[in-house]
Amino acid sequence: TSSGSGGGGVRFELEKETELRFEVEAGEKVQLELLSGLAEVFGSELNRNKKYTFGPGSKIAVFTWQGCSVSLTGKTEVAYVSKDTPMLLYLNTHAALEQMRQQAERDNERGPRVMVVGPTDVGKSTVCRLLLSYAVRLGRRPTLVELDVGQSAVSVPGTVSALCIERPADVEEGFSVQAPLVFHFGSTTPGTNIKLYNKLTSSLAEVFSQRCEVNRKASVGGCIINTCGWVKGSGYQALVHCASAFEVDVVLVLDQERLYNELKRDLPHFVKVVLLPKSGGVVERSKDCRREARDEKIREYFYGFRGVSFYPHAFDVRFSDVRIYKIGAPSIPDSCLPLGMSQDDTQLKLVPVTPGRDLTHHVLSVSCMEDEAEAGAGGTSGPRRGVLESPVCGFIVVTAVDTQAQVMTVLSPAPRPLPRHTLLIMDIRFIDLK
Ligand code: ADP
């Protein structure tokens, strides 16, 4: 299928309903060009004779419904054409969801709320992107709900978020992220604080439902929920919780029959649980690879991406000007809990953090909560309403701590002063090498 060179690259002729899969080598770039026919990358159409550039480590599939020829220039780790793809099943899934939207429009009801589940590396995020891009190409306005705290497509790791999708994903850059709703979770796995994770899921569901009440397009568009790959024990319970919080209508289970059977058993009968195969093209990513992707996501937040450079600011923040919290006290044996307190309370507790050297390199979320609101709250020991329910307005990284002078230096996307003064500490660290 690959032959000769087209414009310096390797040319591939794709028959209809096949895909070209390639991976970009570390430290390299690869250019993709559509020479003739029609093709798409994860649901976004390619323009002819435009060069698309993919950075190191990218794993891409160029799919064609009609047949096409494309060329690749640059060092690929692998590049091959596959006839065996589940794209037709994915397209049928999209068609079924679109029917539900049409029906919702007719009957003045709400559109489909879809949860995509499965173990890690089965292509969950890719399926979400595909379904969202197909929907928006038909003029729908679906919402992406990102619950994967390890690999978020919307914000930095350690967060959950919702994003209204208004145009198909950019072939190179993914969805344009404007005004997402982001909540602080603080670590890359839900297991660190499952109570908080479930609570944030509920908060997102509530905000989404409120939006649907006032915005008909959002309601009809429905949502596509991307979840974590942790599908056992509390991870499984978190999926069941999410299904109920969002009142999902459809669950797409990728590649795991056991999970499919469990969800069929445990979810109400009116929820359609569908088992879909994963694509043979999905590549397993190593732990390091995942960590790098997370790091890159934070770097992008501060420094920008591709053509767009951001210039972050560094400035000092006095300890006395901010309040730093960690969410969740370490769990203690039930027998040691004060009377009337449960483990749940400790997991949702705001624990004040005294700034020290160990704060260095930590990512902090800047809570949107009004500073005044907090001043009214009770002492540091009481449960503070508001912080957990408040979205995040941005992130900073602590680059240095001077305990003597009682100040810390931070990296911030905006110049001083900080917009708000309640900061939430993440387990996640970022070492700024710039
Ligand atoms: P998950 O969300 O389940 O962890 P992803 O959707 O992030 O999985 O997919 C894992 C990786 O595989 C991503 O880098 C994605 O670009 C790549 N990928 C997905 N589908 C294909 C495909 N058909 N061919 C090649 N690479 C793919």
Tab-separated table of C-alpha atoms and ligand atoms in Angstrom:
chain	number	residue	atom	x	y	z
A	1	THR	CA	0.000	0.000	0.000
A	2	SER	CA	2.875	2.384	0.481
A	3	SER	CA	4.666	3.417	-2.647
A	4	GLY	CA	7.155	5.927	-3.907
A	5	SER	CA	7.366	9.398	-2.507
A	6	GLY	CA	4.837	12.178	-2.759
A	7	GLY	CA	6.409	15.567	-2.160
A	8	GLY	CA	9.410	14.030	-0.400
A	9	GLY	CA	7.279	11.815	1.792
A	10	VAL	CA	6.095	8.243	1.644
A	11	ARG	CA	2.836	7.876	-0.181
A	12	PHE	CA	0.043	5.579	1.015
A	13	GLU	CA	-2.989	4.565	-1.019
A	14	LEU	CA	-5.914	3.741	1.254
A	15	GLU	CA	-8.928	1.789	0.142
A	16	LYS	CA	-12.305	2.710	1.520
A	17	GLU	CA	-12.919	1.923	5.190
A	18	THR	CA	-9.270	1.434	6.022
A	19	GLU	CA	-6.903	3.449	8.163
A	20	LEU	CA	-3.261	4.420	8.156
A	21	ARG	CA	-1.785	4.146	11.639
A	22	PHE	CA	1.469	5.765	12.565
A	23	GLU	CA	3.533	6.699	15.567
A	24	VAL	CA	6.002	9.533	15.628
A	25	GLU	CA	9.464	8.674	16.920
A	26	ALA	CA	10.756	10.339	20.062
A	27	GLY	CA	12.308	13.708	19.316
A	28	GLU	CA	10.879	13.744	15.790
A	29	LYS	CA	8.063	15.351	13.851
A	30	VAL	CA	5.929	13.901	11.109
A	31	GLN	CA	3.969	15.748	8.451
A	32	LEU	CA	0.790	14.339	7.053
A	33	GLU	CA	-0.787	15.491	3.808
A	34	LEU	CA	-3.976	14.410	2.107
A	35	LEU	CA	-3.228	14.194	-1.610
A	36	SER	CA	-6.576	13.009	-2.933
A	37	GLY	CA	-9.893	11.654	-1.708
A	38	LEU	CA	-11.383	12.221	1.739
A	39	ALA	CA	-9.977	11.264	5.114
A	40	GLU	CA	-10.333	12.095	8.778
A	41	VAL	CA	-8.283	11.897	11.957
A	42	PHE	CA	-10.377	10.831	14.962
A	43	GLY	CA	-13.527	12.343	13.476
A	44	SER	CA	-12.060	15.587	12.120
A	45	GLU	CA	-11.833	15.960	8.359
A	46	LEU	CA	-8.510	16.627	6.669
A	47	ASN	CA	-8.157	19.452	4.175
A	48	ARG	CA	-6.465	18.553	0.943
A	49	ASN	CA	-2.896	19.758	0.377
A	50	LYS	CA	-2.499	21.082	3.874
A	51	LYS	CA	0.433	19.837	5.916
A	52	TYR	CA	-0.462	18.619	9.380
A	53	THR	CA	2.386	18.276	11.832
A	54	PHE	CA	2.450	15.761	14.681
A	55	GLY	CA	4.985	15.885	17.485
A	56	PRO	CA	7.076	13.181	19.145
A	57	GLY	CA	5.136	10.236	20.516
A	58	SER	CA	1.892	11.048	18.665
A	59	LYS	CA	-0.146	7.997	17.770
A	60	ILE	CA	-2.457	8.772	14.893
A	61	ALA	CA	-4.963	7.006	12.667
A	62	VAL	CA	-6.015	8.471	9.323
A	63	PHE	CA	-9.307	6.855	8.410
A	64	THR	CA	-11.097	7.027	5.086
A	65	TRP	CA	-14.705	6.142	4.319
A	66	GLN	CA	-14.281	6.606	0.575
A	67	GLY	CA	-10.602	5.925	-0.146
A	68	CYS	CA	-7.751	8.403	-0.399
A	69	SER	CA	-4.047	8.862	-0.828
A	70	VAL	CA	-1.888	10.543	1.782
A	71	SER	CA	1.781	11.140	2.338
A	72	LEU	CA	3.910	11.058	5.470
A	73	THR	CA	7.152	12.996	5.804
A	74	GLY	CA	9.465	12.453	8.766
A	75	LYS	CA	10.512	9.622	11.040
A	76	THR	CA	7.716	7.289	12.047
A	77	GLU	CA	8.230	4.486	14.496
A	78	VAL	CA	5.561	2.455	12.741
A	79	ALA	CA	3.326	3.220	9.796
A	80	TYR	CA	0.939	0.673	8.354
A	81	VAL	CA	-2.492	0.407	6.819
A	82	SER	CA	-5.149	-1.645	8.553
A	83	LYS	CA	-8.409	-2.905	7.098
A	84	ASP	CA	-9.539	-4.123	10.443
A	85	THR	CA	-11.051	-1.187	12.324
A	86	PRO	CA	-14.149	-0.797	14.499
A	87	MET	CA	-14.943	2.553	12.850
A	88	LEU	CA	-18.178	1.300	11.314
A	89	LEU	CA	-19.403	0.278	14.772
A	90	TYR	CA	-18.382	3.656	16.151
A	91	LEU	CA	-20.207	5.418	13.325
A	92	ASN	CA	-23.316	3.338	13.994
A	93	THR	CA	-23.094	4.318	17.647
A	94	HIS	CA	-22.941	7.947	16.606
A	95	ALA	CA	-25.959	7.430	14.337
A	96	ALA	CA	-27.945	5.919	17.207
A	97	LEU	CA	-27.037	8.862	19.463
A	98	GLU	CA	-28.030	11.297	16.741
A	99	GLN	CA	-31.406	9.593	16.498
A	100	MET	CA	-31.843	10.094	20.209
A	101	ARG	CA	-31.044	13.795	19.755
A	102	GLN	CA	-33.614	14.088	16.974
A	103	GLN	CA	-36.185	12.440	19.138
A	104	ALA	CA	-35.287	14.707	22.055
A	105	GLU	CA	-35.786	17.696	19.780
A	106	ARG	CA	-39.206	16.457	18.669
A	107	ASP	CA	-40.479	15.511	22.106
A	108	ASN	CA	-38.943	18.419	23.969
A	109	GLU	CA	-36.816	16.073	26.028
A	110	ARG	CA	-33.124	15.914	26.757
A	111	GLY	CA	-30.517	14.372	24.475
A	112	PRO	CA	-28.377	11.332	25.261
A	113	ARG	CA	-25.995	11.333	28.181
A	114	VAL	CA	-23.281	8.869	27.385
A	115	MET	CA	-20.590	7.416	29.595
A	116	VAL	CA	-17.543	5.816	27.977
A	117	VAL	CA	-15.817	3.229	30.152
A	118	GLY	CA	-13.115	0.587	29.958
A	119	PRO	CA	-9.641	-0.210	31.227
A	120	THR	CA	-6.679	2.038	30.381
A	121	ASP	CA	-5.503	2.263	26.812
A	122	VAL	CA	-8.553	1.007	24.999
A	123	GLY	CA	-9.203	4.261	23.180
A	124	LYS	CA	-11.812	5.816	25.493
A	125	SER	CA	-10.661	9.377	24.928
A	126	THR	CA	-10.439	8.738	21.206
A	127	VAL	CA	-13.995	7.399	21.054
A	128	CYS	CA	-15.200	10.440	23.017
A	129	ARG	CA	-13.434	12.770	20.605
A	130	LEU	CA	-14.883	10.922	17.623
A	131	LEU	CA	-18.458	11.006	18.901
A	132	LEU	CA	-18.189	14.673	19.877
A	133	SER	CA	-16.693	15.705	16.540
A	134	TYR	CA	-19.338	13.796	14.580
A	135	ALA	CA	-22.100	15.375	16.661
A	136	VAL	CA	-20.778	18.906	16.301
A	137	ARG	CA	-20.341	18.382	12.544
A	138	LEU	CA	-24.127	17.877	12.439
A	139	GLY	CA	-24.645	21.160	14.255
A	140	ARG	CA	-25.084	19.709	17.737
A	141	ARG	CA	-23.568	21.247	20.860
A	142	PRO	CA	-22.592	18.283	23.029
A	143	THR	CA	-20.657	18.648	26.267
A	144	LEU	CA	-17.467	16.778	27.030
A	145	VAL	CA	-17.264	15.729	30.654
A	146	GLU	CA	-13.690	14.798	31.497
A	147	LEU	CA	-13.375	12.584	34.564
A	148	ASP	CA	-10.007	11.102	33.713
A	149	VAL	CA	-7.855	12.777	36.368
A	150	GLY	CA	-4.724	11.110	34.981
A	151	GLN	CA	-4.972	12.212	31.354
A	152	SER	CA	-7.345	15.109	30.920
A	153	ALA	CA	-8.080	16.358	27.437
A	154	VAL	CA	-9.371	19.618	28.856
A	155	SER	CA	-7.189	20.879	31.683
A	156	VAL	CA	-4.098	19.985	33.685
A	157	PRO	CA	-3.958	16.557	35.370
A	158	GLY	CA	-5.566	16.283	38.780
A	159	THR	CA	-8.762	17.996	37.662
A	160	VAL	CA	-12.210	17.051	36.427
A	161	SER	CA	-13.980	19.317	33.989
A	162	ALA	CA	-16.750	20.005	31.526
A	163	LEU	CA	-16.404	21.684	28.166
A	164	CYS	CA	-19.083	22.717	25.718
A	165	ILE	CA	-17.997	21.563	22.252
A	166	GLU	CA	-18.703	24.072	19.509
A	167	ARG	CA	-16.492	22.887	16.675
A	168	PRO	CA	-14.807	19.623	15.688
A	169	ALA	CA	-11.461	18.868	17.286
A	170	ASP	CA	-8.510	20.441	15.513
A	171	VAL	CA	-6.630	17.674	13.683
A	172	GLU	CA	-3.342	18.574	15.360
A	173	GLU	CA	-4.411	20.108	18.648
A	174	GLY	CA	-7.677	18.486	19.683
A	175	PHE	CA	-10.629	20.462	21.025
A	176	SER	CA	-10.322	24.161	21.462
A	177	VAL	CA	-10.491	24.734	25.161
A	178	GLN	CA	-12.355	27.929	25.915
A	179	ALA	CA	-14.031	28.579	29.219
A	180	PRO	CA	-14.096	25.049	30.583
A	181	LEU	CA	-15.549	24.399	33.991
A	182	VAL	CA	-12.766	22.882	36.068
A	183	PHE	CA	-12.724	21.417	39.558
A	184	HIS	CA	-9.683	20.612	41.660
A	185	PHE	CA	-9.151	16.969	42.518
A	186	GLY	CA	-5.457	17.065	43.341
A	187	SER	CA	-4.014	13.758	42.228
A	188	THR	CA	-3.786	11.549	39.156
A	189	THR	CA	-5.829	8.645	40.440
A	190	PRO	CA	-9.353	8.697	41.877
A	191	GLY	CA	-8.273	6.187	44.513
A	192	THR	CA	-6.373	8.871	46.405
A	193	ASN	CA	-9.679	10.321	47.550
A	194	ILE	CA	-12.666	8.491	46.149
A	195	LYS	CA	-15.146	10.472	48.250
A	196	LEU	CA	-13.925	13.710	46.776
A	197	TYR	CA	-13.918	12.209	43.297
A	198	ASN	CA	-17.552	11.152	43.605
A	199	LYS	CA	-18.503	14.492	45.071
A	200	LEU	CA	-16.910	16.352	42.171
A	201	THR	CA	-18.687	14.064	39.710
A	202	SER	CA	-21.959	15.038	41.376
A	203	SER	CA	-21.036	18.726	41.234
A	204	LEU	CA	-20.315	18.520	37.509
A	205	ALA	CA	-23.573	16.657	36.929
A	206	GLU	CA	-25.461	19.331	38.801
A	207	VAL	CA	-23.895	22.187	36.852
A	208	PHE	CA	-24.512	20.374	33.574
A	209	SER	CA	-28.160	19.753	34.431
A	210	GLN	CA	-28.629	23.402	35.369
A	211	ARG	CA	-27.137	24.450	32.056
A	212	CYS	CA	-29.459	22.068	30.211
A	213	GLU	CA	-32.439	23.692	31.867
A	214	VAL	CA	-31.605	27.086	30.422
A	215	ASN	CA	-29.907	26.055	27.191
A	216	ARG	CA	-31.954	23.935	24.837
A	217	LYS	CA	-29.051	23.180	22.480
A	218	ALA	CA	-26.920	21.911	25.338
A	219	SER	CA	-29.788	19.783	26.558
A	220	VAL	CA	-30.421	18.200	23.161
A	221	GLY	CA	-26.692	17.796	22.502
A	222	GLY	CA	-26.306	15.756	25.668
A	223	CYS	CA	-22.913	14.825	26.996
A	224	ILE	CA	-20.106	12.372	26.460
A	225	ILE	CA	-18.359	11.432	29.682
A	226	ASN	CA	-14.781	10.187	29.587
A	227	THR	CA	-13.786	8.129	32.622
A	228	CYS	CA	-10.700	6.669	34.258
A	229	GLY	CA	-9.305	3.271	33.406
A	230	TRP	CA	-9.719	2.070	36.974
A	231	VAL	CA	-12.683	-0.282	36.701
A	232	LYS	CA	-12.420	-2.435	39.828
A	233	GLY	CA	-13.485	-1.988	43.442
A	234	SER	CA	-14.023	1.676	44.266
A	235	GLY	CA	-13.157	2.555	40.680
A	236	TYR	CA	-16.137	0.508	39.544
A	237	GLN	CA	-18.328	2.054	42.233
A	238	ALA	CA	-17.286	5.478	40.963
A	239	LEU	CA	-18.574	4.523	37.498
A	240	VAL	CA	-21.899	3.412	38.955
A	241	HIS	CA	-22.050	6.650	40.926
A	242	CYS	CA	-21.328	8.692	37.805
A	243	ALA	CA	-24.046	6.873	35.856
A	244	SER	CA	-26.568	7.784	38.509
A	245	ALA	CA	-25.344	11.369	39.087
A	246	PHE	CA	-25.581	12.177	35.368
A	247	GLU	CA	-28.610	9.933	34.842
A	248	VAL	CA	-26.834	8.483	31.845
A	249	ASP	CA	-28.865	6.845	29.100
A	250	VAL	CA	-26.059	5.004	27.367
A	251	VAL	CA	-22.882	3.361	28.584
A	252	LEU	CA	-20.277	2.394	26.005
A	253	VAL	CA	-17.997	-0.308	27.356
A	254	LEU	CA	-14.783	-0.660	25.438
A	255	ASP	CA	-13.175	-4.038	25.253
A	256	GLN	CA	-14.131	-5.609	28.552
A	257	GLU	CA	-16.927	-8.126	28.692
A	258	ARG	CA	-16.738	-8.534	32.449
A	259	LEU	CA	-17.227	-4.832	33.023
A	260	TYR	CA	-20.065	-4.878	30.502
A	261	ASN	CA	-21.827	-7.672	32.380
A	262	GLU	CA	-21.329	-6.015	35.741
A	263	LEU	CA	-22.753	-2.726	34.549
A	264	LYS	CA	-25.690	-4.460	32.905
A	265	ARG	CA	-26.380	-6.135	36.224
A	266	ASP	CA	-25.960	-3.046	38.399
A	267	LEU	CA	-27.413	-0.200	36.342
A	268	PRO	CA	-31.158	0.377	35.969
A	269	HIS	CA	-32.674	-1.556	33.062
A	270	PHE	CA	-33.460	1.564	31.016
A	271	VAL	CA	-29.752	2.345	30.671
A	272	LYS	CA	-28.442	0.979	27.392
A	273	VAL	CA	-25.139	-0.734	28.032
A	274	VAL	CA	-23.257	-1.426	24.823
A	275	LEU	CA	-20.076	-3.438	24.397
A	276	LEU	CA	-17.744	-2.102	21.712
A	277	PRO	CA	-14.425	-3.537	20.556
A	278	LYS	CA	-11.302	-1.468	20.944
A	279	SER	CA	-9.356	-0.511	17.895
A	280	GLY	CA	-6.295	-2.620	17.148
A	281	GLY	CA	-4.528	0.674	16.594
A	282	VAL	CA	-4.695	1.850	20.187
A	283	VAL	CA	-1.235	1.695	21.585
A	284	GLU	CA	-0.469	0.836	25.175
A	285	ARG	CA	1.388	3.598	26.894
A	286	SER	CA	4.013	2.972	29.537
A	287	LYS	CA	3.955	4.612	32.941
A	288	ASP	CA	6.743	6.941	31.812
A	289	CYS	CA	4.859	7.823	28.692
A	290	ARG	CA	1.823	8.736	30.757
A	291	ARG	CA	3.907	10.795	33.152
A	292	GLU	CA	5.479	12.657	30.261
A	293	ALA	CA	2.072	13.377	28.776
A	294	ARG	CA	0.957	14.828	32.118
A	295	ASP	CA	4.066	16.950	32.375
A	296	GLU	CA	3.551	18.200	28.857
A	297	LYS	CA	-0.020	19.181	29.669
A	298	ILE	CA	1.168	21.381	32.540
A	299	ARG	CA	3.953	22.864	30.415
A	300	GLU	CA	1.366	23.749	27.760
A	301	TYR	CA	-0.764	25.441	30.367
A	302	PHE	CA	2.053	27.832	31.219
A	303	TYR	CA	4.041	28.076	28.005
A	304	GLY	CA	1.493	27.470	25.262
A	305	PHE	CA	1.300	24.997	22.477
A	306	ARG	CA	2.736	24.875	18.968
A	307	GLY	CA	2.306	28.249	17.319
A	308	VAL	CA	0.950	29.939	20.415
A	309	SER	CA	3.503	30.895	23.050
A	310	PHE	CA	2.499	32.090	26.485
A	311	TYR	CA	4.817	34.018	28.742
A	312	PRO	CA	4.161	33.079	32.336
A	313	HIS	CA	5.057	35.361	35.205
A	314	ALA	CA	7.156	34.670	38.262
A	315	PHE	CA	6.508	36.593	41.445
A	316	ASP	CA	6.581	36.326	45.205
A	317	VAL	CA	3.532	35.619	47.288
A	318	ARG	CA	3.561	36.269	51.013
A	319	PHE	CA	2.347	33.341	53.125
A	320	SER	CA	0.125	35.746	55.014
A	321	ASP	CA	-1.691	36.728	51.818
A	322	VAL	CA	-2.904	33.256	50.918
A	323	ARG	CA	-4.571	30.276	52.501
A	324	ILE	CA	-3.338	26.928	51.308
A	325	TYR	CA	-5.351	23.759	51.849
A	326	LYS	CA	-5.105	20.120	51.096
A	327	ILE	CA	-8.406	18.328	50.705
A	328	GLY	CA	-8.694	15.250	52.890
A	329	ALA	CA	-6.999	14.392	56.147
A	330	PRO	CA	-5.074	11.137	56.265
A	331	SER	CA	-7.483	8.394	57.225
A	332	ILE	CA	-7.330	7.238	60.813
A	333	PRO	CA	-8.822	4.115	62.352
A	334	ASP	CA	-12.588	4.389	62.928
A	335	SER	CA	-12.055	3.864	66.633
A	336	CYS	CA	-9.947	7.009	66.827
A	337	LEU	CA	-12.460	9.283	65.094
A	338	PRO	CA	-14.129	11.913	67.220
A	339	LEU	CA	-17.668	11.023	68.156
A	340	GLY	CA	-20.139	11.672	65.347
A	341	MET	CA	-17.478	11.896	62.663
A	342	SER	CA	-17.095	9.397	59.830
A	343	GLN	CA	-14.236	8.626	57.429
A	344	ASP	CA	-16.207	10.486	54.768
A	345	ASP	CA	-15.836	13.663	56.742
A	346	THR	CA	-12.097	13.314	56.913
A	347	GLN	CA	-11.819	12.764	53.150
A	348	LEU	CA	-13.683	15.976	52.415
A	349	LYS	CA	-12.031	18.012	55.109
A	350	LEU	CA	-10.001	21.085	54.260
A	351	VAL	CA	-6.682	20.756	55.976
A	352	PRO	CA	-4.664	23.990	56.226
A	353	VAL	CA	-1.131	23.584	54.918
A	354	THR	CA	1.725	25.449	56.533
A	355	PRO	CA	4.024	26.427	53.693
A	356	GLY	CA	7.444	24.806	53.893
A	357	ARG	CA	10.246	23.717	51.565
A	358	ASP	CA	8.293	20.608	50.630
A	359	LEU	CA	5.788	22.818	48.845
A	360	THR	CA	8.373	23.466	46.139
A	361	HIS	CA	7.344	22.274	42.645
A	362	HIS	CA	3.789	21.493	43.693
A	363	VAL	CA	0.953	22.570	41.439
A	364	LEU	CA	-1.664	24.637	43.271
A	365	SER	CA	-5.183	25.329	42.064
A	366	VAL	CA	-6.472	28.838	42.593
A	367	SER	CA	-10.037	28.464	43.806
A	368	CYS	CA	-12.688	30.750	42.328
A	369	MET	CA	-14.244	31.111	45.725
A	370	GLU	CA	-14.646	34.725	46.741
A	371	ASP	CA	-12.137	35.650	49.415
A	372	GLU	CA	-14.854	37.343	51.470
A	373	ALA	CA	-16.980	34.218	51.485
A	374	GLU	CA	-14.194	32.458	53.211
A	375	ALA	CA	-13.595	35.138	55.784
A	376	GLY	CA	-17.088	34.433	57.031
A	377	ALA	CA	-16.493	30.740	57.455
A	378	GLY	CA	-15.796	29.237	60.822
A	379	GLY	CA	-12.373	28.317	62.195
A	380	THR	CA	-10.020	26.160	60.227
A	381	SER	CA	-11.339	23.035	61.874
A	382	GLY	CA	-14.952	23.460	60.809
A	383	PRO	CA	-16.149	22.159	57.440
A	384	ARG	CA	-15.922	25.107	55.082
A	385	ARG	CA	-18.745	25.232	52.660
A	386	GLY	CA	-17.853	26.510	49.308
A	387	VAL	CA	-14.284	25.569	48.561
A	388	LEU	CA	-15.071	22.036	47.419
A	389	GLU	CA	-18.013	23.249	45.383
A	390	SER	CA	-16.117	26.132	43.795
A	391	PRO	CA	-14.491	25.714	40.421
A	392	VAL	CA	-10.887	26.583	39.810
A	393	CYS	CA	-9.893	29.783	38.027
A	394	GLY	CA	-6.307	28.803	37.278
A	395	PHE	CA	-3.133	27.094	38.404
A	396	ILE	CA	0.234	28.152	39.743
A	397	VAL	CA	3.413	26.236	40.510
A	398	VAL	CA	5.554	26.926	43.547
A	399	THR	CA	9.112	27.355	42.304
A	400	ALA	CA	10.789	28.354	45.557
A	401	VAL	CA	9.938	28.746	49.232
A	402	ASP	CA	11.703	31.097	51.636
A	403	THR	CA	10.560	30.177	55.115
A	404	GLN	CA	12.724	32.889	56.660
A	405	ALA	CA	11.112	35.679	54.667
A	406	GLN	CA	7.748	33.870	54.708
A	407	VAL	CA	7.300	34.107	50.971
A	408	MET	CA	7.092	31.698	48.088
A	409	THR	CA	7.900	32.317	44.450
A	410	VAL	CA	5.283	31.100	42.017
A	411	LEU	CA	4.937	30.568	38.292
A	412	SER	CA	1.636	32.015	37.146
A	413	PRO	CA	-0.064	32.471	33.761
A	414	ALA	CA	-1.062	36.022	34.754
A	415	PRO	CA	0.897	38.827	36.408
A	416	ARG	CA	0.511	39.539	40.089
A	417	PRO	CA	-1.651	39.783	42.085
A	418	LEU	CA	-3.345	36.411	42.321
A	419	PRO	CA	-7.029	36.724	41.401
A	420	ARG	CA	-8.067	34.848	44.548
A	421	HIS	CA	-6.306	33.766	47.692
A	422	THR	CA	-7.582	30.295	48.447
A	423	LEU	CA	-5.122	27.775	47.066
A	424	LEU	CA	-5.528	24.003	46.901
A	425	ILE	CA	-2.457	21.834	46.825
A	426	MET	CA	-2.065	18.982	44.357
A	427	ASP	CA	0.053	15.855	44.820
A	428	ILE	CA	1.275	16.655	41.333
A	429	ARG	CA	4.635	18.324	40.866
A	430	PHE	CA	5.994	20.251	37.939
A	431	ILE	CA	9.635	21.098	37.535
A	432	ASP	CA	9.990	24.208	35.468
A	433	LEU	CA	13.072	23.722	33.326
A	434	LYS	CA	12.703	26.912	31.314
B	1	ADP	P1	-7.669	5.691	26.738
B	1	ADP	O1	-8.463	6.962	26.823
B	1	ADP	O2	-8.520	4.475	26.799
B	1	ADP	O3	-6.535	5.635	27.712
B	1	ADP	P2	-6.784	6.833	24.233
B	1	ADP	O4	-8.029	7.154	23.522
B	1	ADP	O5	-6.086	7.982	24.901
B	1	ADP	O6	-7.004	5.653	25.283
B	1	ADP	O7	-5.798	6.118	23.196
B	1	ADP	C1	-4.478	5.746	23.507
B	1	ADP	C2	-3.526	6.160	22.391
B	1	ADP	O8	-3.818	5.430	21.203
B	1	ADP	C3	-3.639	7.623	22.000
B	1	ADP	O9	-2.339	8.129	21.850
B	1	ADP	C4	-4.379	7.625	20.670
B	1	ADP	O10	-3.975	8.707	19.864
B	1	ADP	C5	-3.960	6.300	20.084
B	1	ADP	N1	-4.968	5.727	19.184
B	1	ADP	C6	-6.300	5.602	19.387
B	1	ADP	N2	-6.899	4.987	18.351
B	1	ADP	C7	-5.915	4.720	17.453
B	1	ADP	C8	-5.874	4.090	16.155
B	1	ADP	N3	-6.958	3.602	15.589
B	1	ADP	N4	-4.673	3.998	15.546
B	1	ADP	C9	-3.552	4.486	16.112
B	1	ADP	N5	-3.511	5.061	17.313
B	1	ADP	C10	-4.676	5.192	17.982
